[in-house]
Every structure is written in structure tokens, then in C-alpha cells.
Short mmCIF file of C-alpha atoms in Angstrom, two decimals:
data_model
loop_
_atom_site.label_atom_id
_atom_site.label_comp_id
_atom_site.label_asym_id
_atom_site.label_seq_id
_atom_site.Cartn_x
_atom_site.Cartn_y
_atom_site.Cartn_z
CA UNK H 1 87.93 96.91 85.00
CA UNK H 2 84.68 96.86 83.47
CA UNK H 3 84.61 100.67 83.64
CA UNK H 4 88.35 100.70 81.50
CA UNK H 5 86.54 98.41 79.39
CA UNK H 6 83.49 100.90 78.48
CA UNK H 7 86.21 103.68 78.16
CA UNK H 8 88.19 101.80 75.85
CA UNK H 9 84.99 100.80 73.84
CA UNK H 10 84.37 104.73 74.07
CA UNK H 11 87.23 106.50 73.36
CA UNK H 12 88.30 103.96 70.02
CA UNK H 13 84.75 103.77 68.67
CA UNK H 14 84.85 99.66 68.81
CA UNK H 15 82.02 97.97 68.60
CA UNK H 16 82.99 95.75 71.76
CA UNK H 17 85.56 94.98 74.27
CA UNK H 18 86.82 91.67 76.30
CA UNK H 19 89.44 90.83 78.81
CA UNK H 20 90.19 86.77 79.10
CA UNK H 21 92.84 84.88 81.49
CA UNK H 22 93.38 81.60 80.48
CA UNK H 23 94.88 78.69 82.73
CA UNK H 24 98.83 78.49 82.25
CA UNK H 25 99.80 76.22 79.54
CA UNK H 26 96.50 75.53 77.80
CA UNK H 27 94.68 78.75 76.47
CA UNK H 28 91.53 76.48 75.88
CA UNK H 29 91.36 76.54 79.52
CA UNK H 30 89.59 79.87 80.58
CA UNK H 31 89.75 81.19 83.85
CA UNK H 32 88.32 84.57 83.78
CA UNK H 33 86.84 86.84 81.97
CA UNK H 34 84.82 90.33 81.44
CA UNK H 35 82.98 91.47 78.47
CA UNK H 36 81.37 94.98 77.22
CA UNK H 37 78.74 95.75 74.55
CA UNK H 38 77.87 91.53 73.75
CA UNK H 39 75.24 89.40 74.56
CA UNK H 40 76.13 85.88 75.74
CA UNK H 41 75.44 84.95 72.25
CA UNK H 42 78.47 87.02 71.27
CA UNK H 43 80.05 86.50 74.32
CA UNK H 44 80.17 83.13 72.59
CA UNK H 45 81.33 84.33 69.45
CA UNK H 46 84.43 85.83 71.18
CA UNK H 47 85.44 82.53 73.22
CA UNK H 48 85.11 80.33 69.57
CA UNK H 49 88.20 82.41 68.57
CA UNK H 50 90.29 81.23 71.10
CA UNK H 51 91.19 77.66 69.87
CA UNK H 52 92.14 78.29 66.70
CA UNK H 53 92.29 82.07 65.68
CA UNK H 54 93.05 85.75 67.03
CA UNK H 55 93.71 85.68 70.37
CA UNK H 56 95.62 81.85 70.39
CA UNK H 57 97.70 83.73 67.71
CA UNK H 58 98.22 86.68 70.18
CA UNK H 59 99.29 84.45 73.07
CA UNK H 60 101.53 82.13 71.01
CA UNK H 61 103.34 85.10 69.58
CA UNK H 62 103.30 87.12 72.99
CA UNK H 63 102.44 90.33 71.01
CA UNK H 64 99.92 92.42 69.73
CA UNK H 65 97.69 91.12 66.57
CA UNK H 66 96.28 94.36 64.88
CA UNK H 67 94.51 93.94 61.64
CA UNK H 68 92.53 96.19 59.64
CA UNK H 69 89.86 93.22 57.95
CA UNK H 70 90.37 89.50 59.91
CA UNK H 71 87.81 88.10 56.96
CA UNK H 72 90.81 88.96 54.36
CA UNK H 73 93.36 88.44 56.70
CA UNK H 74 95.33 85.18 55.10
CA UNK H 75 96.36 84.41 59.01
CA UNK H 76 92.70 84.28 59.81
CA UNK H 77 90.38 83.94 57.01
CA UNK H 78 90.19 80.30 57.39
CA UNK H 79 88.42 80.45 60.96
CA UNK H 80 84.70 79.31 60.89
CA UNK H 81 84.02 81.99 63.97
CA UNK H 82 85.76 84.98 61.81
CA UNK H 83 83.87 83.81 58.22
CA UNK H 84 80.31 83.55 60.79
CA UNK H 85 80.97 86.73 62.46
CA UNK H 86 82.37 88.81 58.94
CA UNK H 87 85.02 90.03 61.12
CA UNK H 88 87.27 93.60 60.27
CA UNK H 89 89.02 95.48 62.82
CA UNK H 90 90.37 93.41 65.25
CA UNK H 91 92.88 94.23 68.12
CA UNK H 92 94.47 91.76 70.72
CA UNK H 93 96.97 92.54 73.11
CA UNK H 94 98.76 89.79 74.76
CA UNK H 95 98.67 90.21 79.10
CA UNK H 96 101.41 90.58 81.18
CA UNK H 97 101.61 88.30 83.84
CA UNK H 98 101.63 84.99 84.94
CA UNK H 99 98.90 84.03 83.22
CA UNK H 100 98.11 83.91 79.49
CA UNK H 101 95.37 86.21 78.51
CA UNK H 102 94.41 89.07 76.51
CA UNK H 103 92.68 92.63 75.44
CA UNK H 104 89.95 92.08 72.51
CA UNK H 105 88.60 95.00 71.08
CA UNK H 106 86.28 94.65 67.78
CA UNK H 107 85.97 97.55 65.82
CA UNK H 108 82.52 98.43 63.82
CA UNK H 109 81.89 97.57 60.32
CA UNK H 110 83.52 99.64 57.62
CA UNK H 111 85.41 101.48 60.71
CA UNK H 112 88.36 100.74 59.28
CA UNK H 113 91.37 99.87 61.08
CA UNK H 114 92.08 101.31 64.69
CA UNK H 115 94.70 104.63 64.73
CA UNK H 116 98.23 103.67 65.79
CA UNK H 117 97.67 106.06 68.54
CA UNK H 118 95.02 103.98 70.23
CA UNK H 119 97.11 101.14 69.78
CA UNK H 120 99.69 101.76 71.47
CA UNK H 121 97.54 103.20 74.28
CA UNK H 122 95.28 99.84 74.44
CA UNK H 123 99.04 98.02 74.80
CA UNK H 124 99.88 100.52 77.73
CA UNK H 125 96.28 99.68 79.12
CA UNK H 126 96.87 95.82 78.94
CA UNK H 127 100.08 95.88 80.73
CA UNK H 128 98.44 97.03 84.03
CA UNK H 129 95.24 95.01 83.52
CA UNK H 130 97.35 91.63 83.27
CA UNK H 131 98.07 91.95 86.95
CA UNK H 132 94.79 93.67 87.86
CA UNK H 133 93.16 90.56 86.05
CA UNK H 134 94.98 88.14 87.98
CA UNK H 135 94.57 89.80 91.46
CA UNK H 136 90.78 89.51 90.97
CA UNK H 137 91.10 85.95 89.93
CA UNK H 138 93.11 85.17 92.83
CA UNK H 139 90.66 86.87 95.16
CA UNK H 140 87.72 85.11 93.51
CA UNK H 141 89.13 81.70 93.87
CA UNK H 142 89.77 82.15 97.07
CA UNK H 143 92.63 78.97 98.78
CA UNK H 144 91.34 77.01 95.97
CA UNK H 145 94.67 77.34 93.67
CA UNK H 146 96.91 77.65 96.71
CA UNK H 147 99.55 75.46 97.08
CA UNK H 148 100.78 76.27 100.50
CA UNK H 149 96.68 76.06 101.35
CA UNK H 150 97.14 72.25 103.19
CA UNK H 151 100.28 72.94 104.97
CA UNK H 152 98.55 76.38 106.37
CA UNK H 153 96.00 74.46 107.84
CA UNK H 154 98.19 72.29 109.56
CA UNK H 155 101.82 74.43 110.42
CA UNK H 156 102.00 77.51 112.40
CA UNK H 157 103.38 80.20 108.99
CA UNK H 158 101.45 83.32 109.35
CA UNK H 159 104.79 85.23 109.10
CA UNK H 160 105.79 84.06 105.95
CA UNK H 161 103.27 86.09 103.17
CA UNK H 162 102.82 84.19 100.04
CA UNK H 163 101.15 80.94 97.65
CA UNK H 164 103.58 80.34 95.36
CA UNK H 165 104.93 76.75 94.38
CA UNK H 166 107.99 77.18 95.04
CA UNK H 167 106.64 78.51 98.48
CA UNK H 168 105.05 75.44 98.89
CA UNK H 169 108.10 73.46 98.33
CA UNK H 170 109.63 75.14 101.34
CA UNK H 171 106.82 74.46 103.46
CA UNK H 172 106.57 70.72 102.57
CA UNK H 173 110.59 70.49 103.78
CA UNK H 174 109.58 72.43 106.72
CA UNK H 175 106.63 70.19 107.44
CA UNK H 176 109.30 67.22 107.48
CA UNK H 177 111.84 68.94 109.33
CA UNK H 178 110.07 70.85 111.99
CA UNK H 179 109.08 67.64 114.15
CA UNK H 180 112.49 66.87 114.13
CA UNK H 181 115.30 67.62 116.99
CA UNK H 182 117.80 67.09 114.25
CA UNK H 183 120.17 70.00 112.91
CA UNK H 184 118.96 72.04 109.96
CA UNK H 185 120.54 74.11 107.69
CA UNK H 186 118.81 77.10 105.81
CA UNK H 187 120.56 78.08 102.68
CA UNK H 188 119.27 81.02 100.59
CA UNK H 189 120.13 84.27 99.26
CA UNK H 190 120.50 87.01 101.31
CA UNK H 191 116.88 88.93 102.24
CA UNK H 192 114.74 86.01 100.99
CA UNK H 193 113.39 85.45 104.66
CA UNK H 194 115.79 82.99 106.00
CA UNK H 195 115.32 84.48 109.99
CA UNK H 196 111.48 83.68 109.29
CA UNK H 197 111.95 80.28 108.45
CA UNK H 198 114.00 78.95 111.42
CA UNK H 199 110.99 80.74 113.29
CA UNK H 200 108.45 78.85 111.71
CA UNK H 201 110.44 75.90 112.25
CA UNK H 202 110.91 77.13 115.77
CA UNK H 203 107.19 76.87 116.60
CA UNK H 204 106.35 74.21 114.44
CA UNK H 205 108.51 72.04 116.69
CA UNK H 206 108.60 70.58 120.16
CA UNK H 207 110.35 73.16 121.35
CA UNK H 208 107.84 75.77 120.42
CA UNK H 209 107.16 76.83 124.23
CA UNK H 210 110.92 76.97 124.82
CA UNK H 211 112.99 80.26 123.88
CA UNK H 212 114.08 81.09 120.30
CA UNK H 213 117.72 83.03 120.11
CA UNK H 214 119.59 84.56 117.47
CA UNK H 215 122.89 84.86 116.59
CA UNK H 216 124.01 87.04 113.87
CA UNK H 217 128.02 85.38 113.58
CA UNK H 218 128.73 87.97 111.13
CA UNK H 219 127.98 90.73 113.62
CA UNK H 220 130.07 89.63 116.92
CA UNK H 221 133.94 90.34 116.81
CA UNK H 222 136.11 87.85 116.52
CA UNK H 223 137.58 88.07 120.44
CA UNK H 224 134.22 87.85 121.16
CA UNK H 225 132.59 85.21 119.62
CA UNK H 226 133.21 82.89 122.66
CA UNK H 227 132.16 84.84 125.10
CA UNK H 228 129.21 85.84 123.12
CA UNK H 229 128.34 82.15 122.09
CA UNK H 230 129.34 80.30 125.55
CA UNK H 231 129.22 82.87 127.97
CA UNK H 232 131.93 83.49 130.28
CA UNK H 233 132.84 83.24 134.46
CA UNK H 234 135.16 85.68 136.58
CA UNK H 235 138.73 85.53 135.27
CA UNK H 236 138.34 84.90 131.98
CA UNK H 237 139.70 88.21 131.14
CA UNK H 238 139.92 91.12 133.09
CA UNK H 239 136.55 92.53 134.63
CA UNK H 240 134.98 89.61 133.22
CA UNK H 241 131.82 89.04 135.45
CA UNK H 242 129.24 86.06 135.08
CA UNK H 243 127.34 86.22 131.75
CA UNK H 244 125.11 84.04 129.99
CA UNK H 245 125.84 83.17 126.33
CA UNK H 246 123.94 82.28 123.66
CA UNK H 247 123.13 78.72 124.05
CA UNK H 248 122.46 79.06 127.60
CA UNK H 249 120.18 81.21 126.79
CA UNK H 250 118.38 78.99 124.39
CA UNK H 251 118.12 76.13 126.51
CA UNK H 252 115.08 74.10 126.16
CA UNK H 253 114.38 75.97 123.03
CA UNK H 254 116.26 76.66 119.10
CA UNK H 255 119.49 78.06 118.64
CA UNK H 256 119.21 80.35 115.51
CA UNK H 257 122.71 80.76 113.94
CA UNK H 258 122.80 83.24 110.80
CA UNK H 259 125.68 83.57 108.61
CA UNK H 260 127.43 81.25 110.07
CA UNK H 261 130.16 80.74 107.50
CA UNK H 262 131.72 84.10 109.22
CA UNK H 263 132.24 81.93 112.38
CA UNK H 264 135.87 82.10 113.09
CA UNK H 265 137.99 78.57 112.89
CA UNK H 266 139.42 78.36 115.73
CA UNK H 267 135.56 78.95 117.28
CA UNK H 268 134.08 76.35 115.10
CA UNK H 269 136.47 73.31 117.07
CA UNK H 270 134.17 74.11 119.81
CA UNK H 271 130.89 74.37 118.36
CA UNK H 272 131.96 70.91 116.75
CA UNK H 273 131.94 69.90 119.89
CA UNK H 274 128.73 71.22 121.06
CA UNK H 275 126.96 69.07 118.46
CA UNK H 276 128.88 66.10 119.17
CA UNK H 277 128.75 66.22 123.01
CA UNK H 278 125.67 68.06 123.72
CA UNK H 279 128.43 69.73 126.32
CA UNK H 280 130.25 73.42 125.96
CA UNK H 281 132.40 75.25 128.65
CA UNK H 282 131.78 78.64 129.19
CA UNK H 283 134.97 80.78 129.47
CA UNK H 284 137.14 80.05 132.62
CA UNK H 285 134.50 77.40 134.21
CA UNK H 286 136.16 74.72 135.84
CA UNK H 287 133.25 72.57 134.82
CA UNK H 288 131.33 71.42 131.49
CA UNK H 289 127.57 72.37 131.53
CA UNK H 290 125.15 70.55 129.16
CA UNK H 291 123.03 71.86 125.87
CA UNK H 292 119.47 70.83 125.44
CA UNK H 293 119.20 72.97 122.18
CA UNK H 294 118.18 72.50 118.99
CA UNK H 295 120.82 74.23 116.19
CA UNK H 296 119.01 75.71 113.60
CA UNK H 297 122.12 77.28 110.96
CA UNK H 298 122.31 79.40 107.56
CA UNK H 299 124.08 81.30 105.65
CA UNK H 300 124.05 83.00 101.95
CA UNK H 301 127.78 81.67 101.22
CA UNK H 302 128.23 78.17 98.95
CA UNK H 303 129.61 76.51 102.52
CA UNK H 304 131.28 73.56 100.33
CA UNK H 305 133.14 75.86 98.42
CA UNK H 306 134.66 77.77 101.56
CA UNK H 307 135.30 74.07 102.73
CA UNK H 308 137.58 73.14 99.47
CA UNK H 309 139.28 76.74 100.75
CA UNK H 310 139.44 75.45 104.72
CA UNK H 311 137.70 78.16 105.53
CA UNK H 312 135.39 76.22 107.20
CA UNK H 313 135.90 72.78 108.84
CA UNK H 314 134.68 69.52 106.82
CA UNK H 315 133.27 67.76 109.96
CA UNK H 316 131.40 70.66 111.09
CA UNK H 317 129.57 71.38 107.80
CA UNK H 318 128.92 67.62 107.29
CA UNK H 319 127.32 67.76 111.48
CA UNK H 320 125.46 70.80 110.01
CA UNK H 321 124.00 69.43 107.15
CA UNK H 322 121.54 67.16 108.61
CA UNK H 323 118.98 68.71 106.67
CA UNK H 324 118.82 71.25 104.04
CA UNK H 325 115.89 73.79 103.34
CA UNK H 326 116.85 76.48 100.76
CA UNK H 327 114.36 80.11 100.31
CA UNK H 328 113.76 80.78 97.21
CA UNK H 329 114.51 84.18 96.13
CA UNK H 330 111.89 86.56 95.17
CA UNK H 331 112.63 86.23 91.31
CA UNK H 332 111.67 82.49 91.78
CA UNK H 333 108.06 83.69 93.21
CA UNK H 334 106.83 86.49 91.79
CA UNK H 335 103.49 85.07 92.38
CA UNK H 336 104.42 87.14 95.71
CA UNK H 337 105.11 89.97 95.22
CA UNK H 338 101.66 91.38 94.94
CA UNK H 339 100.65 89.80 98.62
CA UNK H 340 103.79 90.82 99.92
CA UNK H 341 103.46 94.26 99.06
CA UNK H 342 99.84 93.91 100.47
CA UNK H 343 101.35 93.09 103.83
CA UNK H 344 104.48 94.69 104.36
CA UNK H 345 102.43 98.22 103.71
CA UNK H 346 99.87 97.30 105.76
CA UNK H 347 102.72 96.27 108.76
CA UNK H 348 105.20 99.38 108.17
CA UNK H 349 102.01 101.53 108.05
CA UNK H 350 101.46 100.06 111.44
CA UNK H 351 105.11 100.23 112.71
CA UNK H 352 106.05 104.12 111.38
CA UNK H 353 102.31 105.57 112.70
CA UNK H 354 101.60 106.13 108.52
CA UNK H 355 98.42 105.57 107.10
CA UNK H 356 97.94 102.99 105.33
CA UNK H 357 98.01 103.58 101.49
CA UNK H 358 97.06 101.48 99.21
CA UNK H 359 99.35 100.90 96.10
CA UNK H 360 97.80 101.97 92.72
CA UNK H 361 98.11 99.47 90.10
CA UNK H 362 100.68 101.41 88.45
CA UNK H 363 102.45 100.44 91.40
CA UNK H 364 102.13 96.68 91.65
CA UNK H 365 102.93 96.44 88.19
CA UNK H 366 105.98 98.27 88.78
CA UNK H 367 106.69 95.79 91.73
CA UNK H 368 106.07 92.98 89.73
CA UNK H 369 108.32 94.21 87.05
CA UNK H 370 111.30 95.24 88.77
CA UNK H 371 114.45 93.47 89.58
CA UNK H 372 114.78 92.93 93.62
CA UNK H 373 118.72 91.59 94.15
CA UNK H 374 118.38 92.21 97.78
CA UNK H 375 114.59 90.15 97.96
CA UNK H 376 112.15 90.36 100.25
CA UNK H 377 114.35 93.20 102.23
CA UNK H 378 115.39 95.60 99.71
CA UNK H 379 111.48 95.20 98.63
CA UNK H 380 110.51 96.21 102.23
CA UNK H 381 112.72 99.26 102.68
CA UNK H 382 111.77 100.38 99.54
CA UNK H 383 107.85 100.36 100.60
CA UNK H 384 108.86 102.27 103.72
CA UNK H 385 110.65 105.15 101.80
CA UNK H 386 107.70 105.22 99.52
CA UNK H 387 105.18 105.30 102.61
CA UNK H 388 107.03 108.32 104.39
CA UNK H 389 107.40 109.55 100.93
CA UNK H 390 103.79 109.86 99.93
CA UNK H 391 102.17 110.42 103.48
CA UNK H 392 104.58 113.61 103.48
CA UNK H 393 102.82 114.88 100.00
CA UNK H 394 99.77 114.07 101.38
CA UNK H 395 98.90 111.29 98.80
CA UNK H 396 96.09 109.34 98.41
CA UNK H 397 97.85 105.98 96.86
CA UNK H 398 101.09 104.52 96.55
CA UNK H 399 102.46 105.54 92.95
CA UNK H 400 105.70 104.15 91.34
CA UNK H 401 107.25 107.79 91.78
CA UNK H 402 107.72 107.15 95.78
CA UNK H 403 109.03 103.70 95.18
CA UNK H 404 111.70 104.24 92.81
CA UNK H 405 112.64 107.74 93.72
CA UNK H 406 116.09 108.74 93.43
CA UNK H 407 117.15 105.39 92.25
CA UNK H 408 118.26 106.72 88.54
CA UNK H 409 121.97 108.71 88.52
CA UNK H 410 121.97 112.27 88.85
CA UNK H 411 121.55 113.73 85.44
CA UNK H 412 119.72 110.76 83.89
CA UNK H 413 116.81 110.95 81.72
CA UNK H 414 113.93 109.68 82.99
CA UNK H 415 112.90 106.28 81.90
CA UNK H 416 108.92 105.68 80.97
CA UNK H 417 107.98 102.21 82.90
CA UNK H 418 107.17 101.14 79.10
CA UNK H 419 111.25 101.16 78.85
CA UNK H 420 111.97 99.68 82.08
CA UNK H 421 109.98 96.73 81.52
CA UNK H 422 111.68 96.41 78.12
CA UNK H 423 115.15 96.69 79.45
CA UNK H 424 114.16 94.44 82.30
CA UNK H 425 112.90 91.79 79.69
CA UNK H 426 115.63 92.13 77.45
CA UNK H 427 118.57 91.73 80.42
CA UNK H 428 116.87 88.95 82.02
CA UNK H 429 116.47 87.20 78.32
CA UNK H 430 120.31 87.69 77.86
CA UNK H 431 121.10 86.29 80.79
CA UNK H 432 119.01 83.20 80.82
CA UNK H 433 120.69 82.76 77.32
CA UNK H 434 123.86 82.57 77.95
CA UNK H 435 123.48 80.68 81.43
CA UNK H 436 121.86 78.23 78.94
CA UNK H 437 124.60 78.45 76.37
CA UNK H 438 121.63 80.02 73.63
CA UNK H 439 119.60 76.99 73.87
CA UNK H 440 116.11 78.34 73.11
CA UNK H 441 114.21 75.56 74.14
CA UNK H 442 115.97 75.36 77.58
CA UNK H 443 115.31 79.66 78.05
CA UNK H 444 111.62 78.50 77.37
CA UNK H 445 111.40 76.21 79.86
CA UNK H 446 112.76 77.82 82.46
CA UNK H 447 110.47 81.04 81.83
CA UNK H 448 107.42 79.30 81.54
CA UNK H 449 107.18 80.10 77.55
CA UNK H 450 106.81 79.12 74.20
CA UNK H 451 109.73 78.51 71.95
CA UNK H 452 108.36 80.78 68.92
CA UNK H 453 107.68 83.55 71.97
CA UNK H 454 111.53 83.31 73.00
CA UNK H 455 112.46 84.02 69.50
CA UNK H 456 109.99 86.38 68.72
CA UNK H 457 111.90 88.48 72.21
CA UNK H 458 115.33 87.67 70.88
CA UNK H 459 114.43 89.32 67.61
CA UNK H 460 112.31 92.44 69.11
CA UNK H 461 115.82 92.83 71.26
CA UNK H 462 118.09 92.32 68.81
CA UNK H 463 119.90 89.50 70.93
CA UNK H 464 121.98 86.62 69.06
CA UNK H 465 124.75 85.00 70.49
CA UNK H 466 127.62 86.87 68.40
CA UNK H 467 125.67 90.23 69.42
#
């Protein structure tokens, strides 16, 4: 970064360059930050106009501030740090990310003001240093910021990759839960990472040296289930020999039930009865045998809906419901993204024989960008197409080209990632306004922004609520 920074100062003829994070919510606060062509004295300089001039204005407004003389500049004019310094050129571009920061480049005296040209590649420049920025910071700090640092320390989760709050809010149910022998139910959107959950809560409990089993419910036919689930003796149907269901199989340890809103009605009398009685029969044994499981349940569906339907029995979701952990999806933590691309290349690089690329930051950006419906599993088969994609051309990095290929229509033009961000913005904008019924300050708060920002977007977009 500090070489993009002597580049920049290079190729525009400034007279010096900086790159700032600031901590979320309180620009004041810095976190980070990399200068080029200043002494500490001006490094100084640079830091007095965060408070009350340039790049607070930059931040606030969430776009680029561009102007040709700051000292006759009415917006800034009035700063003690501008009047000191006789500022001219001046051009600050706003950081993607999570984090507030910016792009400060100073242009020389009687320079004039920077070519539109430049601009525009400085504000292609910031977009990918934003996440660059924040990877560094994240590395330099170290656990310090990590949320889901304590319960680490504490709770078997190394297969569950990220730091993010809402992570941590998971974990801190789990850490509750997991001691437990009590029923839990996992609710979530499909790929979030439900499967890794009940495993963490698997060895996080008592049970941890007894057998975890899955059950997909959606994937066993419906003649089947009970065979599948309970097992079955001679005679229950014809060439029926002795076989060991599922909770047999899991006795002593967790029974892992996904998507169990598929399981058929007549099938869920019995695994009432399971939970109730702690007894099942298998099919055609003349006897009960007993269950020393613990039931460990989810499913993607809204289960209390499908119970208003009778779809699914009342007393059975209530007897499931002990506890409730829900997984975020990945649009709730993109904090994660960026270590869960780190790890799923490394472990499909592994698993396919590949070797293991690293993504450029054109790439994470593009990652941390894009829209994942289908989570952390759509983001995972995607990094596997891109890895057999770019080991076949021989490629030294991961670029965005093997991760989105083929994804537009046939015939399409080809979108720059300048206009997929946009269009990203502006659809997730629209629909956090109208979920919100156009309340602006209720959009802000749920994206982590300032009011004037959220209107600045709606205007760039054009978006109103009779548009």
C-alpha cells in the first residue's frame, strides 16, 4: 500500500498522499494509517483536518471531496489547519468498507486542480484499498477486536471461520446450550452453516466422545422415513433384514436432524414420542428399545407458519423448541467474508489436489461486494469453480474473472465491477427502503450509516418512493 501510495503521488504530481481508517462511528477515533512525502510534523497537519474539515466532510457525505483551492473553498476556508497549511488542491475519497476512512492526496502549490481523469482513477484505487486497509488492520490487531476471541478460548469452533458480532452472538447461545442435554433447534437460512453448528454443539457437549449422525429428512422417501429413522426387524416388509436406524445409531451421542419440516405427519406421531418417552420401536419389533440421544433439529422453513397450515404438529414443534439458535446469513457478517474466502481456498485447494492461489484484491473486493443468496455454500462452490478455473490457465492469483464466470446471460454486455457495486448498492438501498416503509433514519440504522449519507445514495440513484 505504501508503494500505491508513491505511485499515486507519482503519476498525479501531488505533493503528498495518506490513507486513514477511523474506528466505526467516531472518525476522531483513528485506527490506522499510512502516509507518503510528510514528516510527522505534516503527518500532523493531515490528522488536524479530520475533526472539523476535508476528510470528516468526505466521510459524512460518503463521497469524493475534490476542490481546486480548500483556502477559498467557502466549505473549508474557515478551518484553522487549511488557513495554517494555505491549502489548494485537495482530493479525498471516502473507503469502502466497514470502516470509515479515506484517500488524501494534496496537490502542489499553484498545481491547480487534479484532471478528472485521475480522479476517477484515485476513486477506482480507493475502492480496493478500503478492504486492503482493513485486512492489515485486522492482522495487526491481532484477537484484540475479536468478539468470538473469549468463547474460542473456551469452546471447541475451529470449523466455523469468522469474528463477526453477530458471530459472536451465536457462539454465546451455543456456549449456553452446548452443556445442555436439552433439545435445540437451529433455524437459519439455507447454506449459512447450520450442519456446523449442531457439530460444534456436538463436541462442546457431554456427549462429545459419543457418535454424531445426520439425517437429511428432506432426502429419505417418504415409505422410508421409518425404516430409515427407527430401523427395522425381519417382516416388516418383504426381504426386510435387521437394520439399524438412525437413532440407534446415535446412541450415546447427538442426533442431527436437518430440514426437518419435510418430515412426513404421520412420521412425526412417532418422533413425538421419542422425545416424550425416550422409547421408539423399530419396524416389526415385538419390543420397545430405549434412546439415550440428544436431538439436535433445523430447518430453513418459518416452522410456526407450516404449524397454522398443520403441516407440522403443534406439540412436536413446541417439544422441539427447547432452545433456539438462529445462523446468521452471510449478508449479516460480511466481516467474513474475507476469512472465509481465506479458508475455504486454502481447504478446496487441499481437497481437489489445486494449488493454493491466493485471491488478488480485486478479488476480495469482489467477494465482499457481491450478493451471496445461497451463503456460505454458494460462496464455496463458487471458489472451487474459480480454483479449477485458474489452475487450468495456469494463473498466478485468484481474479474476479474465475469467480464470476459465466454468471451474466448469454449475449450480455459485460458489466465493469465499478457498475456492479453500484447496482448492488442501489438494489440493496431499495430494498431496505421499502422493508422500512422509506423511513431514512430506520435504512441508516440498519446499515450502519449516516442519515445525510442515505440521502446523498437515494439521490445519486435516483430512488424516491413514487419512483
Amino acid at each position: 500500500m505504501q508503494e500505491v501510495l508513491a505511485g499515486l503521488v507519482e503519476l498525479s504530481g501531488a505533493q503528498r498522499a495518506g490513507l486513514e481508517l477511523y474506528g466505526e462511528g467516531e472518525t476522531a477515533q483513528r485506527e490506522w494509517a499510512l502516509f507518503h512525502g510528510c514528516s510527522e510534523l505534516e503527518r500532523e497537519e493531515i490528522r488536524a483536518l479530520t475533526s472539523r474539515g476535508i476528510v470528516a466532510s468526505a466521510i459524512a457525505a460518503g463521497r469524493t471531496v475534490h476542490t481546486a483551492h480548500a483556502l477559498l473553498d467557502a466549505r473549508f476556508s474557515g478551518s484553522a489547519s487549511v488557513k495554517s497549511q494555505r491549502l489548494e488542491a485537495v482530493l479525498c475519497v471516502p473507503l469502502t468498507g466497514r470502516l470509515p476512512g479515506v484517500l488524501y492526496l494534496e496537490g502542489k502549490r499553484g498545481a491547480g486542480p487534479f484532471e478528472e481523469g485521475l480522479v476517477a482513477l484515485v476513486e477506482s484505487v480507493a475502492r480496493f484499498l478500503g478492504a486492503a486497509a482493513e485486512r492489515a488492520l485486522l492482522r495487526r490487531g491481532g484477537d484484540r477486536d475479536d468478539p468470538t476471541r473469549t468463547f474460542r478460548e473456551r469452546l471447541q469452533l475451529e470449523g466455523i471461520i469468522g469474528r463477526s458480532p453477530a458471530l459472536a452472538r451465536v457462539f454465546g447461545q451455543l456456549a449456553v446450550a452446548a452443556p445442555l442435554d436439552v433439545t435445540v433447534m437451529i433455524g437459519g437460512a439455507s447454506g449459512t452453516g447450520k450442519t456446523q453448528l449442531a457439530q460444534a454443539l456436538h463436541l462442546n457437549s457431554k456427549r462429545r466422545l459419543g457418535p454424531f449422525v445426520e439425517l437429511n429428512c428432506a432426502a429419505v422417501p417418504e415409505g422410508l422415513f421409518e425404516s430409515e429413522f427407527f430401523g427395522a426387524f425381519p417382516g416388516a416388509f418383504p426381504g426386510a433384514r435387521r437394520t439399524m436406524g438412525k437413532v440407534e445409531a446415535a446412541e450415546g451421542g447427538t442426533l442431527f436432524l436437518d430440514e426437518i419440516a419435510e418430515i412426513p405427519l404421520a412420521s412425526q406421531a412417532k418422533l413425538l414420542q421419542l422425545l416424550q418417552s425416550r422409547q421408539y420401536f423399530p419396524l416389526a419389533s415385538p419390543k420397545p428399545f430405549k434412546a439415550n440421544i440428544r436431538l439436535v433439529a433445523a430447518s430453513n422453513a418459518d416452522l410456526e407458519q407450516l404449524v397454522r397450515e398443520r403441516r407440522f404438529r403443534e406439540d412436536l414443534f413446541y417439544r422441539l423448541n427447547v432452545l433456539t439458535v438462529r445462523m446468521p446469513s452471510l449478508s449479516e457478517r460480511r466481516e467474513d467474508i474475507v476469512p472465509l474466502v481465506d479458508g475455504l481456498v486454502e481447504r478446496l485447494s487441499e481437497e481437489n489436489g489445486l494449488p493454493c492461489l491466493r485471491p488478488s484484491p480485486a478479488c476480495y473486493a469482489a467477494c465482499e461486494t457481491a450478493e451471496w443468496p445461497g451463503n456460505v455454500r454458494q460462496l464455496r462452490h463458487r471458489l472451487e469453480a474459480a480454483l479449477i478455473r485458474a489452475s487450468a490457465e495456469a494463473a498466478v492469483a485468484l481474479e474476479p474473472r474465475h469467480l464470476f464466470e459465466g454468471v451474466e446471460p448469454q449475449g450480455a454486455m459485460p458489466v465493469s465491477f465499478h457498475e456492479a457495486t453500484r447496482r448492488f448498492q442501489r438494489d440493496l438501498l431499495r430494498r431496505e427502503l421499502e422493508v422500512s416503509d422509506w423511513s431514512v433514519t430506520e435504512v441508516a440504522r440498519r446499515l450502519d450509516l449516516t442519515r445525510q449519507h442515505i440521502y446523498n445514495l437515494m439521490k445519486a440513484f435516483g430512488l424516491s418512493r413514487d419512483s
